[in-house]
Each structure stands twice: as structure tokens, then as C-alpha cells.
């Protein structure tokens, strides 16, 4: 093993990826949601499944909750259960997209009573943060309009700014607000936070504990996402990723499945900016105003097995990171300075074409893990066990 490879292994040991609780429930398209044997019936079972992903990959120690999908009576009990499973509660995601009152918007709604209701929902999320020790509140709005003239574009921005200020004021000093953007859907003509620029402007107006969330599926085809990563890192405002893959729109497929090269290019910019160090973790001082990024997955497993789907996504992000760390930065910058276009591209592509599987196996063995997490999980019998144990009740799904 070369000294570069050993350095890469040491860097990879510090990486963490946060899992979405909803990845473990059933999901689908507007055509059909398929059930599957062993699907969790409640947040406790979702967290148990997330614990398996961490147990086999060693780098997925947090689970993000979505409220009200993950409503429970006693969040102290849920946090203690998470600790028993070897994980902790990560971000709290607000839900502004499944209530009849939000037909014409939530934080941008023309009716102040509806806006007040949407703001109050965030107060409920902050209570969950207090009970679970979560430090990050994540917002994504479905708000927008379908027809020109349907509502006033500028007024909607003013209402949004005012609502966001009220939500920001609900947070403690050690809390962070992260604001996600999406270019379309469910609104089609104009979305109220369609892009990183709009999200960033609102975050800048709020204060230094407000950061942007970049969901890789929320861009038009062909968008250079790594360029956005560069800009947000320069501004110190990249709060989190929602990693997933897309072929067409917001497909929410496994990260790195559709375009592993794009994932590599994104992770290269992270490594280039020295932003791999996780925002949270043992020995890391949490700084809500700091530049730490939360690397999260936001995915749905509609036809594939869910726990293996999460394991595959985590290891895909890890493999892309390993390749990004292998880029010979000195050789790259020498070629760039010399104007050696193909030479620079070669250095970059060399790292991408490296087979990092042996290095990752070595990393896992050094962490006391099986070299092949997927094979080890499948051999464990957990899937058979949950299919036998979780009989009766209602399987959790998109919306519960
Ligand atoms: C919206 O499409 C989104 O990406 C947001 O992050 C939501 O909270 C999540 O999906 C829920 O599936
Ligand atoms: Mn998302």
C-alpha cells in the first residue's frame, strides 16, 4: 500500500453520510406504491434498519427525520432507541406539501393564516430538535404557481422572506436552518425557491446560521452541479447535500447509479475545498455558522430492496470520494499552469478510472468491518428476519 493510499484511507475514515428515514418506508410514483416484506411500520423500525446500514458501512451514523411522517409520542425514547442501534438523530425535515391548506402555497401563501400555520409547524419541528438533540432544521417548499398571473411573483418573495425570518427566530443559537431549492414540481410555471441563487439570497438575508441544501436531483438536465458546489463553498453557505440520482427529473434513485462521473466531479470540488470533514461527529465541535457540510441522502427505493439500496448509495458516495481524494493535485495544477489541456484532463480521468474497490476493502477491514458490506449484510439473515417479524400493522410509506 502506497503512502498516498494510506492517506486516502485515513481521510475516508472521517467521512459520514446521513440517511433519510423515509428511504426505509414504501414509496413509488403517482401510479403505484409497491409494498415489500419487512417494511418498517413505524419510526422505531425505520431507525433499526438505518442502524444496519451503519453497522455494515461504518460511515452512516445519523438518521434524518421527516415531520409528521416520523411523529412519535416520546422523542426521548426514539433518540435512546437510535443510540441502541448505534446511530443518532440528524436533521429534522419540515413538511409543507401534504396539507390541503397548502394548495396555493405555504410560507408564500396569500392568506396570512395559512402562513402562520406553516410557521407553527416549524415550531413543532424545533420541539423535536430539542427532544432529539438534532441541530439542523431543513426546509423545502412545494410553493409556486402554475400560470402566469396566478399570483404576484414579487409579493410571494416578500412573504417568503418574512416567513423565513419568523422561522429563523424560533431556532436556538446552536441550531442551523438549511434551505433546499428545486427548479420545478409540484408547481410548473414558477417555483418560489427554484435555484441556488434564490436560496442563497434568502439565507444571506437570514443570517450566518442559514445555509443552502443542494439536492442533486433538483436541476435541469445538463446543469453543471459541481460549479454550484464551488460557488456555495466559496460563500461558506453549502449546508447540506441531498444525494440521489436522476435520469429525467427528481427520480430519487440511488446516488451514483445514473452518473457516477458527476458524483466524482462533485466530490472532487468538496475535497478541493477541504470540505470533507463532517459537520458533526465525535471530536468535532459543532459550529452552526461554520462551513461544515452535512452529506445526506434523499432517496426512495421503489423497486429495489431498501436497506441494500441505502448500502449501495453510501458505498457509491464513498467510492466517488476515494477517487476524488486520489486526484494528483500537484500534477493537475502543474498541467493547468502549463496550459496542458489534455494532460490536465488525463490527471483528472486517471483518478476517476482507478479501481478503488481493493482500497475500500482495506479501509473497512481497518475499521473492523467486512470488506464487502453488501455481501455481509445479505448473509446476515436480517432481511429474512424482518420479513418474518414484521407481520401485521401498516407498512410505513411516503406520507407516514
Ligand atoms: C422534495 O422533492 C424533496 O427533495 C425534499 O427534500 C423533501 O423533503 C423530500 O424530497 C421528501 O421526499
Ligand atoms: Mn431533497
Coordinates of C-alpha atoms and ligand atoms in Angstrom, one line a residue:
X1 CA 0.0 0.0 0.0
X2 CA 1.5 3.4 -1.1
X3 CA 1.6 6.3 1.3
X4 CA -0.9 8.1 -0.8
X5 CA -3.3 5.2 -0.5
X6 CA -2.8 5.2 3.3
X7 CA -3.5 8.9 3.4
X8 CA -6.7 8.4 1.4
X9 CA -7.8 5.7 3.8
X10 CA -7.3 8.0 6.8
X11 CA -9.3 10.8 5.1
X12 CA -12.1 8.3 4.3
X13 CA -12.3 7.3 7.9
X14 CA -13.6 10.8 8.8
X15 CA -16.4 10.8 6.2
X16 CA -20.0 10.5 7.3
X17 CA -23.3 10.2 5.4
X18 CA -26.7 10.9 6.8
X19 CA -29.6 8.6 5.9
X20 CA -33.2 9.6 5.3
X21 CA -35.8 7.7 7.5
X22 CA -38.2 7.8 4.5
X23 CA -35.8 5.6 2.4
X24 CA -36.8 2.6 4.6
X25 CA -40.6 3.1 4.0
X26 CA -42.5 2.2 0.9
X27 CA -42.5 4.7 -1.9
X28 CA -43.4 4.9 -5.5
X29 CA -44.7 7.1 -8.2
X30 CA -48.1 8.6 -8.7
X31 CA -49.0 5.4 -10.5
X32 CA -48.3 2.8 -7.7
X33 CA -46.6 2.3 -4.4
X34 CA -45.4 -1.3 -4.0
X35 CA -45.3 -2.9 -0.6
X36 CA -42.4 -5.1 0.3
X37 CA -41.9 -7.8 3.0
X38 CA -40.4 -6.5 6.2
X39 CA -41.0 -2.8 5.5
X40 CA -41.0 -0.8 8.8
X41 CA -44.3 0.0 10.4
X42 CA -43.1 3.0 12.5
X43 CA -40.1 5.3 13.0
X44 CA -38.5 2.8 15.5
X45 CA -38.3 0.1 12.9
X46 CA -37.0 2.6 10.3
X47 CA -34.2 3.5 12.6
X48 CA -33.4 -0.1 13.3
X49 CA -33.0 -0.6 9.5
X50 CA -30.8 2.5 9.3
X51 CA -28.7 1.1 12.1
X52 CA -28.0 -1.9 9.8
X53 CA -26.7 0.4 7.1
X54 CA -24.3 2.0 9.6
X55 CA -23.3 -1.4 11.0
X56 CA -22.1 -2.6 7.6
X57 CA -20.7 0.5 6.1
X58 CA -19.4 2.2 9.2
X59 CA -20.0 5.7 7.8
X60 CA -23.7 6.3 8.2
X61 CA -24.2 7.2 11.8
X62 CA -27.2 9.6 11.6
X63 CA -30.8 9.4 10.5
X64 CA -32.8 12.3 9.3
X65 CA -36.5 12.5 10.3
X66 CA -39.4 14.0 8.4
X67 CA -42.3 15.5 10.4
X68 CA -45.1 14.5 10.5
X69 CA -44.1 11.2 8.8
X70 CA -42.0 10.3 11.8
X71 CA -44.3 11.6 14.6
X72 CA -43.9 9.6 17.8
X73 CA -45.2 10.4 21.3
X74 CA -41.8 10.3 23.0
X75 CA -38.8 11.6 21.1
X76 CA -36.5 11.0 24.0
X77 CA -37.4 7.3 23.6
X78 CA -36.8 7.5 19.9
X79 CA -33.4 9.1 20.4
X80 CA -32.5 6.4 23.0
X81 CA -33.6 3.7 20.6
X82 CA -31.4 5.3 17.9
X83 CA -28.4 5.2 20.3
X84 CA -29.1 1.5 21.0
X85 CA -28.9 0.9 17.2
X86 CA -25.6 2.7 17.1
X87 CA -26.9 5.9 15.3
X88 CA -28.2 9.3 16.3
X89 CA -31.0 11.6 15.0
X90 CA -29.8 14.0 12.3
X91 CA -31.7 16.8 10.5
X92 CA -35.4 17.4 11.1
X93 CA -37.2 17.9 7.8
X94 CA -40.4 20.0 7.9
X95 CA -43.3 19.0 5.6
X96 CA -45.2 21.7 3.8
X97 CA -46.5 19.7 1.0
X98 CA -49.2 17.4 2.2
X99 CA -51.9 19.6 3.7
X100 CA -55.0 20.8 1.9
X101 CA -54.4 24.3 3.2
X102 CA -51.2 24.5 1.2
X103 CA -52.9 24.2 -2.2
X104 CA -51.7 27.7 -3.1
X105 CA -48.5 27.7 -1.1
X106 CA -47.3 27.5 2.5
X107 CA -44.8 30.2 3.5
X108 CA -45.7 32.2 0.5
X109 CA -49.5 31.7 0.7
X110 CA -51.5 34.9 0.1
X111 CA -53.5 34.2 3.3
X112 CA -51.6 35.2 6.5
X113 CA -53.5 32.5 8.5
X114 CA -52.0 29.8 6.2
X115 CA -48.5 31.2 6.5
X116 CA -49.0 31.3 10.3
X117 CA -49.9 27.6 10.3
X118 CA -46.9 26.7 8.2
X119 CA -44.6 28.7 10.6
X120 CA -46.2 27.0 13.6
X121 CA -45.3 23.6 12.0
X122 CA -41.7 24.6 12.3
X123 CA -42.1 25.4 16.0
X124 CA -43.2 21.8 16.3
X125 CA -40.1 20.7 14.4
X126 CA -37.9 22.8 16.8
X127 CA -39.5 20.9 19.7
X128 CA -38.5 17.6 18.1
X129 CA -35.0 19.1 17.7
X130 CA -34.9 19.8 21.4
X131 CA -36.1 16.4 22.3
X132 CA -33.7 14.5 20.0
X133 CA -30.6 16.7 20.1
X134 CA -30.9 17.5 16.4
X135 CA -29.2 20.7 15.4
X136 CA -30.5 21.3 11.8
X137 CA -33.9 22.2 10.5
X138 CA -34.4 21.5 6.9
X139 CA -37.0 23.3 4.7
X140 CA -38.2 22.5 1.2
X141 CA -41.3 24.3 -0.1
X142 CA -43.6 23.0 -2.8
X143 CA -44.7 26.6 -3.2
X144 CA -45.1 28.1 -6.7
X145 CA -47.7 28.9 -9.3
X146 CA -48.8 27.1 -12.5
X147 CA -50.0 30.0 -14.6
X148 CA -48.6 33.5 -15.3
X149 CA -50.6 36.0 -13.3
X150 CA -51.9 33.3 -10.9
X151 CA -50.2 35.2 -8.1
X152 CA -47.7 38.0 -7.8
X153 CA -44.2 36.7 -8.1
X154 CA -42.6 39.5 -6.2
X155 CA -45.2 39.5 -3.3
X156 CA -44.5 35.8 -2.9
X157 CA -40.8 36.5 -2.4
X158 CA -41.6 39.2 0.2
X159 CA -44.0 36.8 2.1
X160 CA -41.3 34.1 1.9
X161 CA -38.6 36.3 3.3
X162 CA -40.9 37.4 6.2
X163 CA -42.0 33.8 7.0
X164 CA -38.4 32.6 6.9
X165 CA -37.4 35.3 9.3
X166 CA -40.0 34.1 11.8
X167 CA -38.8 30.5 11.5
X168 CA -35.2 31.6 11.9
X169 CA -36.2 33.4 15.1
X170 CA -37.5 30.1 16.5
X171 CA -34.1 28.5 16.4
X172 CA -31.6 28.3 19.2
X173 CA -28.1 29.8 18.9
X174 CA -26.6 26.4 18.2
X175 CA -29.2 25.5 15.5
X176 CA -28.8 25.8 11.8
X177 CA -31.5 26.3 9.1
X178 CA -30.9 24.7 5.8
X179 CA -33.0 25.7 2.8
X180 CA -33.5 23.5 -0.2
X181 CA -34.3 24.6 -3.8
X182 CA -35.9 22.8 -6.7
X183 CA -36.5 24.1 -10.2
X184 CA -40.0 22.7 -10.7
X185 CA -42.7 20.4 -9.3
X186 CA -45.2 20.4 -7.9
X187 CA -45.5 23.9 -9.4
X188 CA -44.7 24.2 -13.1
X189 CA -44.7 27.8 -14.2
X190 CA -42.8 29.4 -11.3
X191 CA -41.4 27.8 -8.2
X192 CA -40.7 30.2 -5.2
X193 CA -37.2 28.8 -4.5
X194 CA -36.2 27.4 -7.9
X195 CA -32.4 27.7 -7.7
X196 CA -29.3 28.0 -5.5
X197 CA -29.2 31.8 -6.1
X198 CA -32.7 32.3 -4.7
X199 CA -32.0 30.0 -1.7
X200 CA -28.6 31.8 -1.1
X201 CA -30.2 35.3 -1.2
X202 CA -32.8 34.2 1.4
X203 CA -30.0 32.6 3.5
X204 CA -27.8 35.7 3.4
X205 CA -30.8 37.8 4.5
X206 CA -31.5 35.5 7.4
X207 CA -28.0 35.3 9.0
X208 CA -24.9 33.2 9.2
X209 CA -26.7 30.1 10.5
X210 CA -28.7 29.7 7.3
X211 CA -27.3 27.6 4.6
X212 CA -28.3 26.1 1.2
X213 CA -29.2 22.5 0.6
X214 CA -28.2 21.1 -2.8
X215 CA -30.4 18.1 -3.8
X216 CA -28.6 16.6 -6.8
X217 CA -32.0 15.7 -8.5
X218 CA -33.3 19.3 -8.4
X219 CA -31.7 20.8 -11.5
X220 CA -32.5 21.0 -15.2
X221 CA -30.7 18.4 -17.4
X222 CA -27.2 19.3 -18.2
X223 CA -26.7 21.6 -15.2
X224 CA -23.1 21.8 -14.0
X225 CA -23.8 20.9 -10.4
X226 CA -20.1 20.9 -9.3
X227 CA -20.0 24.6 -10.3
X228 CA -22.8 25.3 -7.9
X229 CA -20.9 23.4 -5.2
X230 CA -17.9 25.5 -5.9
X231 CA -19.9 28.8 -5.6
X232 CA -21.7 27.7 -2.4
X233 CA -18.5 26.6 -0.8
X234 CA -16.8 29.9 -1.7
X235 CA -19.6 31.7 0.0
X236 CA -19.4 29.3 3.1
X237 CA -23.1 28.6 2.5
X238 CA -23.3 24.9 1.4
X239 CA -25.1 23.4 4.4
X240 CA -26.0 20.0 3.1
X241 CA -26.5 17.7 0.2
X242 CA -29.5 15.6 -0.6
X243 CA -27.7 13.0 -2.8
X244 CA -29.7 10.9 -5.3
X245 CA -29.5 10.1 -9.0
X246 CA -31.7 11.2 -11.8
X247 CA -32.2 10.3 -15.4
X248 CA -35.1 12.6 -16.1
X249 CA -36.3 14.8 -13.2
X250 CA -36.5 14.3 -9.4
X251 CA -36.1 10.5 -9.8
X252 CA -34.6 10.0 -6.3
X253 CA -32.7 6.9 -7.5
X254 CA -29.6 5.6 -5.7
X255 CA -26.7 8.1 -5.5
X256 CA -24.1 7.4 -8.1
X257 CA -26.3 5.0 -10.0
X258 CA -27.1 7.1 -13.0
X259 CA -24.0 9.2 -13.3
X260 CA -21.1 8.1 -11.1
X261 CA -18.8 10.6 -13.0
X262 CA -20.9 13.5 -11.9
X263 CA -20.7 12.3 -8.3
X264 CA -16.9 12.1 -8.6
X265 CA -16.8 15.6 -10.0
X266 CA -18.9 16.9 -7.1
X267 CA -16.7 15.1 -4.5
X268 CA -13.6 16.4 -6.2
X269 CA -14.8 20.0 -5.5
X270 CA -15.5 19.0 -1.9
X271 CA -12.0 17.6 -1.5
X272 CA -10.5 20.6 -3.3
X273 CA -12.1 22.9 -0.8
X274 CA -11.1 20.7 2.1
X275 CA -14.8 20.4 3.0
X276 CA -14.9 16.6 3.5
X277 CA -14.7 16.9 7.3
X278 CA -18.2 16.2 8.5
X279 CA -20.2 18.9 10.2
X280 CA -20.9 16.6 13.1
X281 CA -19.2 13.7 14.8
X282 CA -17.1 12.6 17.8
X283 CA -14.4 15.1 18.5
X284 CA -15.9 17.7 16.1
X285 CA -17.1 21.0 17.6
X286 CA -20.5 21.7 16.0
X287 CA -20.4 25.2 14.5
X288 CA -23.8 26.2 13.1
X289 CA -22.4 29.3 11.4
X290 CA -19.3 27.3 10.2
X291 CA -18.6 25.8 6.8
X292 CA -19.3 22.1 7.7
X293 CA -21.4 20.3 5.2
X294 CA -24.0 17.5 6.1
X295 CA -23.7 14.8 3.4
X296 CA -27.2 13.4 3.3
X297 CA -29.1 11.0 1.0
X298 CA -32.6 11.8 -0.1
X299 CA -33.9 8.8 -1.9
X300 CA -36.7 6.4 -2.5
X301 CA -36.3 2.7 -3.2
X302 CA -39.4 1.8 -5.2
X303 CA -38.5 -1.5 -6.8
X304 CA -35.2 -2.5 -5.1
X305 CA -34.7 -3.7 -1.6
X306 CA -34.4 -0.7 0.7
X307 CA -31.6 -1.5 3.1
X308 CA -29.3 -2.8 0.4
X309 CA -30.4 0.3 -1.7
X310 CA -29.1 2.5 1.1
X311 CA -25.9 0.5 1.5
X312 CA -25.2 0.8 -2.3
X313 CA -25.8 4.5 -2.2
X314 CA -23.5 5.1 0.8
X315 CA -20.7 3.0 -0.8
X316 CA -21.2 4.8 -4.1
X317 CA -20.6 8.1 -2.4
X318 CA -17.6 6.6 -0.6
X319 CA -16.1 5.3 -3.8
X320 CA -16.6 8.6 -5.6
X321 CA -14.9 10.3 -2.6
X322 CA -12.0 7.8 -2.7
X323 CA -11.4 8.6 -6.4
X324 CA -11.6 12.4 -5.7
X325 CA -9.0 12.0 -3.0
X326 CA -6.8 10.1 -5.4
X327 CA -6.6 13.1 -7.9
X328 CA -2.9 14.1 -8.1
X329 CA -3.5 17.7 -7.2
X330 CA 0.1 18.8 -7.8
X331 CA 0.3 17.2 -11.2
X332 CA -3.1 18.6 -12.1
X333 CA -2.1 22.1 -11.1
X334 CA 1.2 21.8 -13.0
X335 CA -0.6 20.8 -16.1
X336 CA -3.2 23.6 -15.6
X337 CA -0.4 26.2 -15.2
X338 CA 1.3 24.9 -18.4
X339 CA -1.9 25.1 -20.4
X340 CA -1.7 21.4 -21.0
X341 CA -5.3 20.7 -21.6
X342 CA -5.2 17.0 -22.3
X343 CA -2.5 16.4 -19.6
X344 CA -4.7 18.1 -17.0
X345 CA -7.7 16.1 -18.2
X346 CA -5.6 12.9 -18.1
X347 CA -4.7 13.5 -14.4
X348 CA -8.3 14.0 -13.5
X349 CA -9.5 11.0 -15.5
X350 CA -6.7 8.8 -14.2
X351 CA -8.2 9.1 -10.7
X352 CA -11.7 8.5 -11.9
X353 CA -10.7 5.3 -13.7
X354 CA -8.8 3.9 -10.7
X355 CA -10.4 0.7 -9.3
X356 CA -10.9 1.7 -5.6
X357 CA -12.5 -1.5 -4.6
X358 CA -9.3 -3.0 -3.0
X359 CA -8.6 0.3 -1.2
X360 CA -12.2 0.4 0.2
X361 CA -11.9 -3.3 1.3
X362 CA -8.7 -2.4 3.1
X363 CA -10.4 0.6 4.7
X364 CA -13.3 -1.5 6.0
X365 CA -11.0 -4.2 7.4
X366 CA -9.0 -1.5 9.2
X367 CA -12.4 -0.3 10.7
X368 CA -13.2 -3.9 11.8
X369 CA -15.9 -4.3 9.1
X370 CA -16.4 -6.9 6.5
X371 CA -14.7 -5.9 3.2
X372 CA -17.9 -6.3 1.2
X373 CA -20.8 -4.6 3.2
X374 CA -23.5 -5.7 0.8
X375 CA -22.5 -9.4 0.9
X376 CA -22.1 -9.3 4.6
X377 CA -25.5 -7.7 5.1
X378 CA -27.2 -10.2 2.8
X379 CA -25.5 -13.1 4.6
X380 CA -26.7 -11.8 8.0
X381 CA -30.3 -13.0 7.6
X382 CA -31.7 -9.6 8.7
X383 CA -34.0 -9.3 5.6
X384 CA -35.5 -12.7 6.3
X385 CA -35.8 -11.9 10.0
X386 CA -37.8 -8.7 9.4
X387 CA -40.0 -10.3 6.8
X388 CA -40.9 -12.9 9.4
X389 CA -41.2 -10.5 12.4
X390 CA -42.9 -7.5 10.8
X391 CA -46.3 -9.1 10.1
X392 CA -49.5 -7.1 10.6
X393 CA -49.8 -3.4 11.1
X394 CA -49.5 -0.8 8.3
X395 CA -46.3 -0.5 6.5
X396 CA -44.8 3.0 6.6
X397 CA -45.0 4.7 3.3
X398 CA -44.5 8.1 1.7
X399 CA -46.8 10.0 3.9
X400 CA -46.4 8.1 7.1
Ligands
LIG1 C1 -38.5 17.4 -2.4 O1 -38.6 16.9 -3.7 C2 -37.5 16.7 -1.5 O2 -36.3 16.6 -2.2 C3 -37.4 17.4 -0.2 O3 -36.1 17.2 0.3 C4 -38.4 16.7 0.6 O4 -38.3 16.9 2.0 C5 -38.0 15.2 0.2 O5 -37.9 15.4 -1.2 C6 -39.0 14.2 0.6 O6 -39.1 13.2 -0.3
LIG2 MN1 -34.4 16.7 -1.2

